[in-house]
mmCIF file with all atom_site columns, C-alpha atoms in Angstrom:
data_model
loop_
_atom_site.group_PDB
_atom_site.id
_atom_site.type_symbol
_atom_site.label_atom_id
_atom_site.label_alt_id
_atom_site.label_comp_id
_atom_site.label_asym_id
_atom_site.label_entity_id
_atom_site.label_seq_id
_atom_site.pdbx_PDB_ins_code
_atom_site.Cartn_x
_atom_site.Cartn_y
_atom_site.Cartn_z
_atom_site.occupancy
_atom_site.B_iso_or_equiv
_atom_site.pdbx_formal_charge
_atom_site.auth_seq_id
_atom_site.auth_comp_id
_atom_site.auth_asym_id
_atom_site.auth_atom_id
_atom_site.pdbx_PDB_model_num
ATOM 1   C CA . ALA S 1 1   ? 37.575 -17.131 29.433 1.00 0.00 ? 26  ALA S CA 1
ATOM 2   C CA . TRP S 1 2   ? 39.384 -20.451 29.772 1.00 0.00 ? 27  TRP S CA 1
ATOM 3   C CA . ARG S 1 3   ? 37.982 -23.027 32.277 1.00 0.00 ? 28  ARG S CA 1
ATOM 4   C CA . LYS S 1 4   ? 38.943 -26.499 33.161 1.00 0.00 ? 29  LYS S CA 1
ATOM 5   C CA . SER S 1 5   ? 37.072 -29.353 32.134 1.00 0.00 ? 30  SER S CA 1
ATOM 6   C CA . ARG S 1 6   ? 37.522 -33.074 31.607 1.00 0.00 ? 31  ARG S CA 1
ATOM 7   C CA . ILE S 1 7   ? 36.539 -35.484 28.638 1.00 0.00 ? 32  ILE S CA 1
ATOM 8   C CA . ILE S 1 8   ? 36.103 -39.277 28.687 1.00 0.00 ? 33  ILE S CA 1
ATOM 9   C CA . VAL S 1 9   ? 38.299 -41.000 26.170 1.00 0.00 ? 34  VAL S CA 1
ATOM 10  C CA . TYR S 1 10  ? 38.066 -44.630 24.954 1.00 0.00 ? 35  TYR S CA 1
ATOM 11  C CA . THR S 1 11  ? 41.228 -46.122 23.549 1.00 0.00 ? 36  THR S CA 1
ATOM 12  C CA . ALA S 1 12  ? 40.900 -49.100 21.340 1.00 0.00 ? 37  ALA S CA 1
ATOM 13  C CA . ILE S 1 13  ? 42.983 -51.922 22.651 1.00 0.00 ? 38  ILE S CA 1
ATOM 14  C CA . ARG S 1 14  ? 41.833 -55.107 20.590 1.00 0.00 ? 39  ARG S CA 1
ATOM 15  C CA . THR S 1 15  ? 39.267 -56.851 18.405 1.00 0.00 ? 40  THR S CA 1
ATOM 16  C CA . VAL S 1 16  ? 37.263 -59.744 19.379 1.00 0.00 ? 41  VAL S CA 1
ATOM 17  C CA . ASP S 1 17  ? 36.339 -62.329 16.821 1.00 0.00 ? 42  ASP S CA 1
ATOM 18  C CA . TYR S 1 18  ? 33.290 -64.700 16.660 1.00 0.00 ? 43  TYR S CA 1
ATOM 19  C CA . PRO S 1 19  ? 33.470 -68.133 17.998 1.00 0.00 ? 44  PRO S CA 1
ATOM 20  C CA . ARG S 1 20  ? 34.075 -70.543 14.893 1.00 0.00 ? 45  ARG S CA 1
ATOM 21  C CA . TYR S 1 21  ? 34.033 -74.187 14.208 1.00 0.00 ? 46  TYR S CA 1
ATOM 22  C CA . GLU S 1 22  ? 37.204 -75.813 13.027 1.00 0.00 ? 47  GLU S CA 1
ATOM 23  C CA . ASP S 1 23  ? 36.177 -75.226 9.279  1.00 0.00 ? 48  ASP S CA 1
ATOM 24  C CA . GLY S 1 24  ? 36.040 -71.519 10.045 1.00 0.00 ? 49  GLY S CA 1
ATOM 25  C CA . THR S 1 25  ? 32.385 -70.960 9.872  1.00 0.00 ? 50  THR S CA 1
ATOM 26  C CA . LEU S 1 26  ? 30.674 -69.068 12.884 1.00 0.00 ? 51  LEU S CA 1
ATOM 27  C CA . SER S 1 27  ? 29.550 -71.013 15.738 1.00 0.00 ? 52  SER S CA 1
ATOM 28  C CA . ALA S 1 28  ? 27.867 -68.388 17.626 1.00 0.00 ? 53  ALA S CA 1
ATOM 29  C CA . MET S 1 29  ? 26.254 -64.988 17.377 1.00 0.00 ? 54  MET S CA 1
ATOM 30  C CA . VAL S 1 30  ? 26.546 -61.766 19.443 1.00 0.00 ? 55  VAL S CA 1
ATOM 31  C CA . HIS S 1 31  ? 24.492 -62.152 22.644 1.00 0.00 ? 56  HIS S CA 1
ATOM 32  C CA . PRO S 1 32  ? 21.345 -60.055 22.796 1.00 0.00 ? 57  PRO S CA 1
ATOM 33  C CA . GLN S 1 33  ? 22.413 -58.915 26.204 1.00 0.00 ? 58  GLN S CA 1
ATOM 34  C CA . ILE S 1 34  ? 25.322 -56.831 24.645 1.00 0.00 ? 59  ILE S CA 1
ATOM 35  C CA . GLN S 1 35  ? 23.776 -56.100 21.184 1.00 0.00 ? 60  GLN S CA 1
ATOM 36  C CA . GLY S 1 36  ? 23.249 -52.374 20.864 1.00 0.00 ? 61  GLY S CA 1
ATOM 37  C CA . LYS S 1 37  ? 25.267 -51.595 24.126 1.00 0.00 ? 62  LYS S CA 1
ATOM 38  C CA . ASP S 1 38  ? 28.431 -49.867 22.693 1.00 0.00 ? 63  ASP S CA 1
ATOM 39  C CA . PHE S 1 39  ? 30.591 -48.229 25.321 1.00 0.00 ? 64  PHE S CA 1
ATOM 40  C CA . THR S 1 40  ? 28.854 -49.970 28.119 1.00 0.00 ? 65  THR S CA 1
ATOM 41  C CA . LYS S 1 41  ? 31.251 -51.671 30.735 1.00 0.00 ? 66  LYS S CA 1
ATOM 42  C CA . ILE S 1 42  ? 31.517 -55.420 30.319 1.00 0.00 ? 67  ILE S CA 1
ATOM 43  C CA . GLU S 1 43  ? 32.760 -57.596 33.053 1.00 0.00 ? 68  GLU S CA 1
ATOM 44  C CA . ARG S 1 44  ? 34.724 -61.122 32.551 1.00 0.00 ? 69  ARG S CA 1
ATOM 45  C CA . ARG S 1 45  ? 32.101 -63.870 31.995 1.00 0.00 ? 70  ARG S CA 1
ATOM 46  C CA . ASP S 1 46  ? 29.306 -61.425 31.123 1.00 0.00 ? 71  ASP S CA 1
ATOM 47  C CA . PRO S 1 47  ? 27.251 -63.025 28.274 1.00 0.00 ? 72  PRO S CA 1
ATOM 48  C CA . CYS S 1 48  ? 28.615 -62.021 24.860 1.00 0.00 ? 73  CYS S CA 1
ATOM 49  C CA . PHE S 1 49  ? 27.935 -64.698 22.496 1.00 0.00 ? 74  PHE S CA 1
ATOM 50  C CA . LEU S 1 50  ? 25.028 -67.274 21.923 1.00 0.00 ? 75  LEU S CA 1
ATOM 51  C CA . CYS S 1 51  ? 26.095 -70.603 20.256 1.00 0.00 ? 76  CYS S CA 1
ATOM 52  C CA . MET S 1 52  ? 23.817 -72.221 17.716 1.00 0.00 ? 77  MET S CA 1
ATOM 53  C CA . ASP S 1 53  ? 23.149 -74.855 20.282 1.00 0.00 ? 78  ASP S CA 1
ATOM 54  C CA . GLY S 1 54  ? 21.988 -72.301 23.029 1.00 0.00 ? 79  GLY S CA 1
ATOM 55  C CA . THR S 1 55  ? 25.219 -72.259 24.968 1.00 0.00 ? 80  THR S CA 1
ATOM 56  C CA . VAL S 1 56  ? 26.180 -68.875 26.316 1.00 0.00 ? 81  VAL S CA 1
ATOM 57  C CA . ILE S 1 57  ? 29.973 -67.859 26.249 1.00 0.00 ? 82  ILE S CA 1
ATOM 58  C CA . GLY S 1 58  ? 30.788 -65.052 28.545 1.00 0.00 ? 83  GLY S CA 1
ATOM 59  C CA . TYR S 1 59  ? 33.420 -62.336 28.039 1.00 0.00 ? 84  TYR S CA 1
ATOM 60  C CA . GLY S 1 60  ? 37.055 -63.620 28.248 1.00 0.00 ? 85  GLY S CA 1
ATOM 61  C CA . GLU S 1 61  ? 35.951 -67.269 28.705 1.00 0.00 ? 86  GLU S CA 1
ATOM 62  C CA . GLY S 1 62  ? 38.339 -69.615 27.001 1.00 0.00 ? 87  GLY S CA 1
ATOM 63  C CA . SER S 1 63  ? 41.173 -66.999 26.579 1.00 0.00 ? 88  SER S CA 1
ATOM 64  C CA . PRO S 1 64  ? 43.872 -65.526 28.491 1.00 0.00 ? 89  PRO S CA 1
ATOM 65  C CA . ASP S 1 65  ? 42.907 -62.668 30.839 1.00 0.00 ? 90  ASP S CA 1
ATOM 66  C CA . GLU S 1 66  ? 44.385 -59.762 28.586 1.00 0.00 ? 91  GLU S CA 1
ATOM 67  C CA . ASP S 1 67  ? 42.664 -57.191 30.609 1.00 0.00 ? 92  ASP S CA 1
ATOM 68  C CA . GLY S 1 68  ? 44.144 -57.458 33.911 1.00 0.00 ? 93  GLY S CA 1
ATOM 69  C CA . ASP S 1 69  ? 42.372 -55.094 36.122 1.00 0.00 ? 94  ASP S CA 1
ATOM 70  C CA . GLU S 1 70  ? 41.501 -52.787 33.419 1.00 0.00 ? 95  GLU S CA 1
ATOM 71  C CA . GLU S 1 71  ? 37.759 -52.043 32.828 1.00 0.00 ? 96  GLU S CA 1
ATOM 72  C CA . CYS S 1 72  ? 36.561 -52.955 29.129 1.00 0.00 ? 97  CYS S CA 1
ATOM 73  C CA . TYR S 1 73  ? 33.989 -51.384 27.009 1.00 0.00 ? 98  TYR S CA 1
ATOM 74  C CA . PRO S 1 74  ? 32.900 -53.152 23.710 1.00 0.00 ? 99  PRO S CA 1
ATOM 75  C CA . PHE S 1 75  ? 32.024 -51.128 20.741 1.00 0.00 ? 100 PHE S CA 1
ATOM 76  C CA . PHE S 1 76  ? 31.103 -51.534 17.082 1.00 0.00 ? 101 PHE S CA 1
ATOM 77  C CA . ILE S 1 77  ? 29.218 -54.327 18.425 1.00 0.00 ? 102 ILE S CA 1
ATOM 78  C CA . ASN S 1 78  ? 27.915 -56.948 15.760 1.00 0.00 ? 103 ASN S CA 1
ATOM 79  C CA . GLU S 1 79  ? 28.547 -54.190 12.897 1.00 0.00 ? 104 GLU S CA 1
ATOM 80  C CA . ALA S 1 80  ? 27.926 -55.303 9.332  1.00 0.00 ? 105 ALA S CA 1
ATOM 81  C CA . ALA S 1 81  ? 30.954 -53.641 8.050  1.00 0.00 ? 106 ALA S CA 1
ATOM 82  C CA . TYR S 1 82  ? 33.329 -55.587 10.062 1.00 0.00 ? 107 TYR S CA 1
ATOM 83  C CA . TYR S 1 83  ? 31.831 -59.012 9.854  1.00 0.00 ? 108 TYR S CA 1
ATOM 84  C CA . GLU S 1 84  ? 33.814 -60.029 6.727  1.00 0.00 ? 109 GLU S CA 1
ATOM 85  C CA . LYS S 1 85  ? 36.818 -58.946 8.723  1.00 0.00 ? 110 LYS S CA 1
ATOM 86  C CA . GLY S 1 86  ? 36.265 -61.385 11.500 1.00 0.00 ? 111 GLY S CA 1
ATOM 87  C CA . ILE S 1 87  ? 35.492 -58.698 14.077 1.00 0.00 ? 112 ILE S CA 1
ATOM 88  C CA . ALA S 1 88  ? 32.469 -59.230 16.354 1.00 0.00 ? 113 ALA S CA 1
ATOM 89  C CA . PHE S 1 89  ? 33.185 -56.005 18.392 1.00 0.00 ? 114 PHE S CA 1
ATOM 90  C CA . MET S 1 90  ? 36.032 -54.049 19.568 1.00 0.00 ? 115 MET S CA 1
ATOM 91  C CA . ILE S 1 91  ? 37.436 -53.413 23.061 1.00 0.00 ? 116 ILE S CA 1
ATOM 92  C CA . ALA S 1 92  ? 38.271 -50.048 24.494 1.00 0.00 ? 117 ALA S CA 1
ATOM 93  C CA . HIS S 1 93  ? 39.804 -48.960 27.917 1.00 0.00 ? 118 HIS S CA 1
ATOM 94  C CA . ARG S 1 94  ? 38.222 -45.776 29.381 1.00 0.00 ? 119 ARG S CA 1
ATOM 95  C CA . SER S 1 95  ? 40.164 -42.940 30.790 1.00 0.00 ? 120 SER S CA 1
ATOM 96  C CA . GLU S 1 96  ? 39.675 -39.176 31.645 1.00 0.00 ? 121 GLU S CA 1
ATOM 97  C CA . ARG S 1 97  ? 41.704 -36.121 30.304 1.00 0.00 ? 122 ARG S CA 1
ATOM 98  C CA . HIS S 1 98  ? 41.726 -32.922 31.704 1.00 0.00 ? 123 HIS S CA 1
ATOM 99  C CA . VAL S 1 99  ? 41.439 -30.127 29.082 1.00 0.00 ? 124 VAL S CA 1
ATOM 100 C CA . ARG S 1 100 ? 41.271 -26.389 28.954 1.00 0.00 ? 125 ARG S CA 1
ATOM 101 C CA . VAL S 1 101 ? 38.137 -25.109 27.214 1.00 0.00 ? 126 VAL S CA 1
ATOM 102 C CA . LEU S 1 102 ? 37.469 -21.711 25.684 1.00 0.00 ? 127 LEU S CA 1
ATOM 103 C CA . GLN S 1 103 ? 33.962 -20.659 26.863 1.00 0.00 ? 128 GLN S CA 1
ATOM 104 C CA . ALA S 1 104 ? 32.195 -18.245 24.391 1.00 0.00 ? 129 ALA S CA 1
ATOM 105 C CA . ASP S 1 105 ? 30.684 -15.108 25.895 1.00 0.00 ? 130 ASP S CA 1
ATOM 106 C CA . SER S 1 106 ? 26.784 -15.244 25.994 1.00 0.00 ? 131 SER S CA 1
#
């Protein structure tokens, strides 16, 4: 029998690079507060980078407000495979989709 259900969908919208010095070297690392928290909502100014001098950079600080009122969810946070591509993490928007699911008889 078919039943109605819903699924959560995350749509990638952009990448976020590490902060860098003028010569291109990294000036900060991913903040421990978001490490391992993929698909957890992040708010503007939540800590996302920790500079080598101990300064904390919040999400969206120093950049235009690209998200508007959309809720943002980081993922692939500090993944080694993306390091050389200049990606500290990716940002997704979350939405719900209604689907029909065929339920198997038990």
